[in-house]
Coordinates of C-alpha atoms (C1' of nucleotides) in Angstrom, one line a residue:
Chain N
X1 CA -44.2 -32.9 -15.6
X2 CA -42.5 -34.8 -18.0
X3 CA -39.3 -37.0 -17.3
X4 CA -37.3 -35.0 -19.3
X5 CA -38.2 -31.8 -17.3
X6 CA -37.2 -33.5 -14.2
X7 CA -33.9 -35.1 -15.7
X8 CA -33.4 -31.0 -16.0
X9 CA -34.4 -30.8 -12.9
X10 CA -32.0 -33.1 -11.2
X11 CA -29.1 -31.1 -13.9
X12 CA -30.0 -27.6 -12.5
X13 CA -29.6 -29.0 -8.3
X14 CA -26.4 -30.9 -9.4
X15 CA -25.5 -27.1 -11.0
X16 CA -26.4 -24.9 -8.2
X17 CA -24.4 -27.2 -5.7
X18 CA -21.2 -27.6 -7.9
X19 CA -21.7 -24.5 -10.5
X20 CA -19.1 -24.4 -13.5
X21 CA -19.6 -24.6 -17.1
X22 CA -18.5 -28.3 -17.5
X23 CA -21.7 -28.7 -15.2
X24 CA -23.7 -26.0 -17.3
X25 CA -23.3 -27.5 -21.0
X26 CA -25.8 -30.6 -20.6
X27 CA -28.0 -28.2 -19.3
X28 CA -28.2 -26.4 -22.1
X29 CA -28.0 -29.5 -24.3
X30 CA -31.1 -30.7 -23.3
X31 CA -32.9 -27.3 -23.2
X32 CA -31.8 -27.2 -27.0
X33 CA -33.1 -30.9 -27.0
X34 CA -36.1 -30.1 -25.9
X35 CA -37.0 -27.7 -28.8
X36 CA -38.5 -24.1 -29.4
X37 CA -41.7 -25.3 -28.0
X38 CA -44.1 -23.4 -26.0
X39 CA -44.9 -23.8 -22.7
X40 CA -41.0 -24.6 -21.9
X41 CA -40.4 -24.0 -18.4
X42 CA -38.8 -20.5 -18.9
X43 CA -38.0 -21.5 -14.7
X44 CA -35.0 -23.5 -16.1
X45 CA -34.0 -21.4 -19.1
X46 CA -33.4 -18.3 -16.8
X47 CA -31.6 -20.7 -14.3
X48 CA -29.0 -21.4 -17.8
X49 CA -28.7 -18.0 -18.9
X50 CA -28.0 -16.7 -15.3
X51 CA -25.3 -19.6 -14.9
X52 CA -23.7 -18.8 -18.0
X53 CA -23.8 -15.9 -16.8
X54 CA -22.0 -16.2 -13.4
X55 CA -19.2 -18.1 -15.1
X56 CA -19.1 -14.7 -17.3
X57 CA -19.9 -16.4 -20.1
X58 CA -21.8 -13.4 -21.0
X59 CA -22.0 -14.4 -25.2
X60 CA -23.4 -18.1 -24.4
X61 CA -26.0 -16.4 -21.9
X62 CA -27.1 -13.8 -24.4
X63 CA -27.2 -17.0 -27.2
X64 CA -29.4 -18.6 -25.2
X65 CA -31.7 -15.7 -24.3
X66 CA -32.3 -14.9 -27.6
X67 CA -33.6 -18.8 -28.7
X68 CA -35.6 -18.5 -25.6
X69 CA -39.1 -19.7 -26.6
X70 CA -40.5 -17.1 -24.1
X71 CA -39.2 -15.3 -21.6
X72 CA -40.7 -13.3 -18.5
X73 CA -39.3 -10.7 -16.1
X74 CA -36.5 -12.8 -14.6
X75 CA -35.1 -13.3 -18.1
X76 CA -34.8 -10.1 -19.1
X77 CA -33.2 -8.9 -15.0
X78 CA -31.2 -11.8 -15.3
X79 CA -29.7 -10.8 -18.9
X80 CA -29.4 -7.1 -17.9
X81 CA -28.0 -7.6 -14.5
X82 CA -25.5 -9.4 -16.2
X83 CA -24.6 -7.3 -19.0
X84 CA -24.3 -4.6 -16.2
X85 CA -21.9 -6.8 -14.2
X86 CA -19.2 -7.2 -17.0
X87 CA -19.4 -3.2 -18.0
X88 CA -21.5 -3.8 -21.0
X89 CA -23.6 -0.8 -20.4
X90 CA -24.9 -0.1 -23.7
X91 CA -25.9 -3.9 -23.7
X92 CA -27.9 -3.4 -20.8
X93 CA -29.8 -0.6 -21.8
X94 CA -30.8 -2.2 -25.0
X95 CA -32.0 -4.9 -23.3
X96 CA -33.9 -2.6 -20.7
X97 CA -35.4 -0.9 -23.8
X98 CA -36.5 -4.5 -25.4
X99 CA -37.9 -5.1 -21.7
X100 CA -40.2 -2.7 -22.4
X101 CA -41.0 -2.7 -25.6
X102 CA -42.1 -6.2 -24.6
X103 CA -44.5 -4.9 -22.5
X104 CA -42.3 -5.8 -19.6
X105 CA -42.7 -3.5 -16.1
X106 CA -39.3 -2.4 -14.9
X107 CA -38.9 -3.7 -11.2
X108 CA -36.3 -2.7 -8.2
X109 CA -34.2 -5.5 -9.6
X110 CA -33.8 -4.1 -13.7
X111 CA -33.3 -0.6 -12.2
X112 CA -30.9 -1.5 -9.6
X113 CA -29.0 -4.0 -11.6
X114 CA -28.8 -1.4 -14.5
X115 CA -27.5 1.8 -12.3
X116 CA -24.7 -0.8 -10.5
X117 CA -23.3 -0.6 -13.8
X118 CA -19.9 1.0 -14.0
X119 CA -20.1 2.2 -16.8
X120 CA -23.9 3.5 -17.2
X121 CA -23.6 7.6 -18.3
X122 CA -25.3 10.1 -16.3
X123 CA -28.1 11.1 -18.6
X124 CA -29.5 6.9 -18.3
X125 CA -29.1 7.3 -14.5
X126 CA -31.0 10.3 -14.0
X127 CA -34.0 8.6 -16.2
X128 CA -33.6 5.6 -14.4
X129 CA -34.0 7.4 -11.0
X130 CA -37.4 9.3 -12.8
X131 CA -38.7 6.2 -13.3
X132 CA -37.7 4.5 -9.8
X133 CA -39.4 8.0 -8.5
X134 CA -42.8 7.5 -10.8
X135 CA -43.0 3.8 -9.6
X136 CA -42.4 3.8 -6.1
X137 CA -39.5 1.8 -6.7
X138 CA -37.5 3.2 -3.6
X139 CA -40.2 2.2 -1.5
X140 CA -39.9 -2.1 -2.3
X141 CA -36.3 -2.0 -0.7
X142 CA -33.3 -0.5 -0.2
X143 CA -31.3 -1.8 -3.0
X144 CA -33.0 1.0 -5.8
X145 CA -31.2 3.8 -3.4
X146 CA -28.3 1.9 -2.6
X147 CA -27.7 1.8 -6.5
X148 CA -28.5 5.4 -7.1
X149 CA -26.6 7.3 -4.3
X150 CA -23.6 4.8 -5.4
X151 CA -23.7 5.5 -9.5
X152 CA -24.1 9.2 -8.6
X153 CA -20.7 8.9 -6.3
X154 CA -19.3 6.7 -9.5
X155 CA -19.9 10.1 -11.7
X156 CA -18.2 12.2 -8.8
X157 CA -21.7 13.9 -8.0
X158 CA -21.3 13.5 -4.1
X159 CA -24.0 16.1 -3.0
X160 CA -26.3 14.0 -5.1
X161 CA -25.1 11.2 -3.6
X162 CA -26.0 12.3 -0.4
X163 CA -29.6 13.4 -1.1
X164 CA -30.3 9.8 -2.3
X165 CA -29.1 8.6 0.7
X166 CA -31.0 11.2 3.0
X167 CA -34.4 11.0 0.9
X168 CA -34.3 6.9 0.8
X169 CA -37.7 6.1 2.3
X170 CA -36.1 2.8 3.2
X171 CA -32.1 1.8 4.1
X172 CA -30.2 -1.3 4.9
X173 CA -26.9 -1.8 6.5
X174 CA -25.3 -2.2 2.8
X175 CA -26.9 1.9 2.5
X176 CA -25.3 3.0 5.0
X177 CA -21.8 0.8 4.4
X178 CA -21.5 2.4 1.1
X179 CA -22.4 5.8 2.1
X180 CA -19.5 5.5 4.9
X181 CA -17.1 4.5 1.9
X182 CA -18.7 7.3 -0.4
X183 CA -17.6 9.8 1.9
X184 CA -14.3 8.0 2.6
X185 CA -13.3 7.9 -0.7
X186 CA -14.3 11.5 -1.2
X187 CA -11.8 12.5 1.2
X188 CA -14.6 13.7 3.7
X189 CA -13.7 11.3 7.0
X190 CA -15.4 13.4 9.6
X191 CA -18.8 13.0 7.7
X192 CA -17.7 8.9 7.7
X193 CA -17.3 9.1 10.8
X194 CA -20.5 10.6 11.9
X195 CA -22.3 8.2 9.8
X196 CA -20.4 5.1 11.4
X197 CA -21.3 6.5 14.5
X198 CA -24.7 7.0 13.9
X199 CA -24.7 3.2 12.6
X200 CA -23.4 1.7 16.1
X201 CA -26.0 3.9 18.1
X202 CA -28.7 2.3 16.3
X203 CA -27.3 -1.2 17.6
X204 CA -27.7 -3.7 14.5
X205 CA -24.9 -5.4 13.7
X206 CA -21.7 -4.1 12.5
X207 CA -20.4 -5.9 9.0
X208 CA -16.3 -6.0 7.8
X209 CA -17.7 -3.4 5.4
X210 CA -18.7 -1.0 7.9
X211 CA -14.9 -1.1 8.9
X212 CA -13.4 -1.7 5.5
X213 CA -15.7 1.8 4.5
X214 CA -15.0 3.9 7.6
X215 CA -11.2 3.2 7.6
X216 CA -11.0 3.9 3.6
X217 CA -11.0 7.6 4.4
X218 CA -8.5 7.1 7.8
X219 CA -5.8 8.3 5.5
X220 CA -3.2 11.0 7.5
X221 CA -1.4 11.5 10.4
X222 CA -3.9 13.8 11.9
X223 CA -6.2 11.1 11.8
X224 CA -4.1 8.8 13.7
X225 CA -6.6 8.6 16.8
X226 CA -9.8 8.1 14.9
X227 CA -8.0 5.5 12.8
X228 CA -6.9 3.7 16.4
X229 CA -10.7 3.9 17.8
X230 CA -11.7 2.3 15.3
X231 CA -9.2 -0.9 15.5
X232 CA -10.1 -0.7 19.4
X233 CA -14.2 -1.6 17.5
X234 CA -12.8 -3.8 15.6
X235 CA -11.9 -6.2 17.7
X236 CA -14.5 -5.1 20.0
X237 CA -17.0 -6.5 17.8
X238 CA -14.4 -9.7 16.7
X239 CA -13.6 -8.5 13.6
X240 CA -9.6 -8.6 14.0
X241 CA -9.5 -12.1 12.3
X242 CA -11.2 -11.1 9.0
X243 CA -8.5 -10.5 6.2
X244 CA -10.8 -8.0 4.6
X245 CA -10.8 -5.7 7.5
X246 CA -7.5 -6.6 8.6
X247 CA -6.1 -5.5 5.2
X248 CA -7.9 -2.5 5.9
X249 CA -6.4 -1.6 9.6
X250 CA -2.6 -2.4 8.1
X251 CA -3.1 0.2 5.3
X252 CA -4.4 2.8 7.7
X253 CA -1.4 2.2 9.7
X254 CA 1.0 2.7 6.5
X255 CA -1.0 5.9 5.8
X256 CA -1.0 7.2 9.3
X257 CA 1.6 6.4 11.2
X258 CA 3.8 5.1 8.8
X259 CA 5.8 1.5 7.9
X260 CA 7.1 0.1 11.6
X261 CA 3.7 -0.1 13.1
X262 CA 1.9 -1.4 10.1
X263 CA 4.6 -4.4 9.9
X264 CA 4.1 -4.8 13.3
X265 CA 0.2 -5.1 12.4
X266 CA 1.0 -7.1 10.0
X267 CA 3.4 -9.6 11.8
X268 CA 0.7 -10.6 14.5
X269 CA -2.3 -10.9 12.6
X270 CA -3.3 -14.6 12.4
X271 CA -3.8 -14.2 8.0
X272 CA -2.0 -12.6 5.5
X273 CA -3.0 -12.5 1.8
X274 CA -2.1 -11.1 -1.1
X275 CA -3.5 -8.1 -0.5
X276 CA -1.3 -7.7 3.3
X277 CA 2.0 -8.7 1.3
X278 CA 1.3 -6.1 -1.1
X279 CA 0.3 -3.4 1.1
X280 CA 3.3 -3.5 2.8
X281 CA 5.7 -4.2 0.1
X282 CA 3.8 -0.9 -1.6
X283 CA 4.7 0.9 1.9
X284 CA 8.6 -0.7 1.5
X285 CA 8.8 0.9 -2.2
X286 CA 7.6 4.2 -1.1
X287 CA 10.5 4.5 1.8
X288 CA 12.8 2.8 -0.6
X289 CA 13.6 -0.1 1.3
X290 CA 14.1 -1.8 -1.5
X291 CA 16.5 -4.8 -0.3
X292 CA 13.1 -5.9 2.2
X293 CA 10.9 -6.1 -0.8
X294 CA 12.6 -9.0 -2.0
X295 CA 13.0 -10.5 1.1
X296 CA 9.3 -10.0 1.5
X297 CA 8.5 -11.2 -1.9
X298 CA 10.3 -14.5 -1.1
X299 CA 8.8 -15.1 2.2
X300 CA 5.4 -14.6 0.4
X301 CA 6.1 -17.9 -2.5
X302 CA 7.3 -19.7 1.3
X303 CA 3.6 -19.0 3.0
X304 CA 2.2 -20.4 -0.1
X305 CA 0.8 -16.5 -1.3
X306 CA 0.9 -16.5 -4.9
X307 CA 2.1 -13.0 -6.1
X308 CA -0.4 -10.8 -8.7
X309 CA 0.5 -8.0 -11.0
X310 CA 0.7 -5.4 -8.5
X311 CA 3.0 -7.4 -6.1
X312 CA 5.5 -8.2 -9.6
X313 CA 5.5 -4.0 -10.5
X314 CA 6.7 -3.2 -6.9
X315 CA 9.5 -6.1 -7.3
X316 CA 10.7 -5.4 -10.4
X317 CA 10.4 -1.7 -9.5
X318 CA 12.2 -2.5 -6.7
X319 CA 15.2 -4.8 -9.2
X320 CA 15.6 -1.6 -11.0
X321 CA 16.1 0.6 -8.3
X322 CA 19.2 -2.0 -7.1
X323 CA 19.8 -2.4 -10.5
X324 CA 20.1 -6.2 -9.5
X325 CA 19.8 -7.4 -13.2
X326 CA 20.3 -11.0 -11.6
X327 CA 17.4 -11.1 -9.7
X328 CA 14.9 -9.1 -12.0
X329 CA 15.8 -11.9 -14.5
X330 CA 14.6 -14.7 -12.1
X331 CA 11.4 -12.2 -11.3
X332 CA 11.2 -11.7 -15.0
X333 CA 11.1 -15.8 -15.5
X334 CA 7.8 -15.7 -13.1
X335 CA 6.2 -12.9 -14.9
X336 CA 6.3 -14.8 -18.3
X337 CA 5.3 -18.1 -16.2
X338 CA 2.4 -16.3 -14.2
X339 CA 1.1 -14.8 -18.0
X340 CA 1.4 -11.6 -16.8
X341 CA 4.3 -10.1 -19.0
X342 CA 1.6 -8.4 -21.4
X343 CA 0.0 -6.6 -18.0
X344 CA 0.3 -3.0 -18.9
X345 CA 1.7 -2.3 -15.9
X346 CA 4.0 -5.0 -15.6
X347 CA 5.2 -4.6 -19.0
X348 CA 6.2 -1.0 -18.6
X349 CA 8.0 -2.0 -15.1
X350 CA 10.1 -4.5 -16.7
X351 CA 11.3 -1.9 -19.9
X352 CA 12.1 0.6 -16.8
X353 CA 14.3 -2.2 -15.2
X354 CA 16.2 -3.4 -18.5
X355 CA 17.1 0.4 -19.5
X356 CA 17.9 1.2 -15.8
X357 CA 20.6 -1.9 -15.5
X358 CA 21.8 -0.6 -19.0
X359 CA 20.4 -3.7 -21.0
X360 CA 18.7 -1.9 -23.2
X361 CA 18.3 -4.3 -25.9
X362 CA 16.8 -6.8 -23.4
Chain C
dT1 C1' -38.2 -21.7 -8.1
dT2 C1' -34.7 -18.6 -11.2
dA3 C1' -32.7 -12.0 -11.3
dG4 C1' -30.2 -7.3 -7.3
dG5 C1' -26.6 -3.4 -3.4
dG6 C1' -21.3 -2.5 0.4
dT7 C1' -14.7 -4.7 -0.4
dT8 C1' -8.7 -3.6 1.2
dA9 C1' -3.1 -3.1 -2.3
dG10 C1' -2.0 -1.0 -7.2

DNA sequence: TTAGGGTTAG
């Protein structure tokens, strides 16, 4: 190996232990250095590409793909997974297309990295899940499956969902998490509930998504019970300090039983982000008890939460409601100071406020 | 020795 190979060596640990693109650029600089020869580790290319790519810097990691002297299966997974990841779907399947053109097998990774994409259409699923089928693609892992029964949910096709799941020669803990929040978000809880059941009789261990999924669909008063089972297993299994899942229990409570017992929730857990703040503040709107949301929304910049664009539409909401011009000026100030007056959302909360305290040329 | 799945508020 030559000492410029493992000078790029040395660049791509120092990357993987500290990634940004600061770290990535004399990566690059030297892979462009080195020339369009062959034989170029295409090892250390991919590793650029799917950096770039990380950071999202989807346009640098396609550059560099395409001056790539050679490139092998990883290139092309790495490119397509990524282009999948940021919504580029007709990207992706051009690639995937060039992939085999190239003469390039498809593996579990391209097929499952190319259905986890958003915005993939239904007619490129159902040729993607031919060609898992032909290959014996669902037999390598679960992840092929996991993809399929999940972009199938995506296009509101739950029965086809389902019979992924149930013919998946193989399934994980992540198969069975997602199916749990498949039927959740379908409004089907009972079935959710069978299928977290069914998880904790086959003993593995639980993961926050297991919760997180199973409490998704916990969402009326009749479910109430299930909904407090479920937080008894949660801290059964130890799971009460983990935001996620936290989050999770405190919305259940809003949807089930309503605002007192999911502040209470929320007052003795040991973590609040901004997802709690804005659960609850959400919850305040809703019974329009407006003056609290302020309150909240103050207490939040004292724990040291910083506020997102949902958490500035219930406030301001909230402003116009009291028609407390005052104070959705001051709110207003953070907006512009956060960069989040252009937020569609945000925007069309603070024209709502101004015409509702009567400024209407503000 | 590089590529892949489950996530709460709105």
């Amino acid at each position: 190996m030559s000492s410029i190979h493992r000078r790029l060596l040395v660049l791509l640990k120092s990357c993987s232990t500290t990634p940004s693109v600061r770290n990535t650029k004399p990566l690059h600089a030297l892979t462009i250095t080195l020339g369009p020869k062959p034989n170029q580790p295409i090892f250390l290319y991919n590793n650029v590409v799917s950096l770039y790519a990380s950071f999202g810097e989807i346009l640098s990691a396609r550059k560099l793909f395409d001056t790539m002297p050679d490139r092998n299966v990883v290139s092309f997974n790495t490119i397509i997974s990524a282009y999948s990841r940021c919504g580029y779907a007709e990207e992706a399947w051009s690639m995937f297309l060039d992939m085999r053109n190239c003469g390039f097998r498809p593996t579990p990774i391209t097929v499952s990295g190319l259905l986890s994409c958003d915005l993939l259409n239904i007619c490129e699923g159902i040729q993607l899940q031919a060609l898992a089928v032909k290959n014996g693609l669902l037999f390598a892992d679960a992840f092929v499956g996991t993809a399929l029964s999940g972009f199938y949910s995506r296009h509101g096709c739950l029965s086809e969902s389902v019979c992924a799941f149930e013919d998946m020669p193989r399934k994980s803990i992540v198969t069975f998490n997602s199916m749990i929040s498949i039927f959740g978000q379908h409004g089907f809880a009972e079935y959710s509930m069978v299928l977290f059941r069914e998880l904790v009789r086959m003993e593995v261990p639980l993961s926050r998504y297991s919760f997180v999924g199973v409490l998704s669909g916990v969402l009326s008063e009749r479910d109430l019970e299930i909904g407090e089972q479920i937080h008894g297993l949660v801290i059964k299994n130890g799971f009460d300090y983990n935001v996620l899942v936290v989050n999770s229990l405190i919305n259940m409570y809003v949807k089930c039983s309503g605002i007192r017992p999911a502040v209470k929730m929320f007052e003795e857990v040991p973590a609040r982000d901004v997802v709690s703040f804005n659960t609850i503040i959400g919850a305040l709107v809703k019974s329009e008890k407006l003056e609290r949301v302020v309150e909240l929304f103050l207490r939040m910049s004292m724990d040291g939460v910083l506020p997102n664009h949902t958490t500035f539409a219930h406030v301001i909401n909230s402003c116009a409601g009291l028609q407390n011009l005052m104070c959705g000026k001051s709110i207003h100030a953070q907006i512009i100071k956060n960069a989040l007056e252009c937020d569609v959302v945000v925007g069309s909360a603070l024209v709502d406020f101004y015409a509702k305290c009567d400024n209407r040329e503000d």
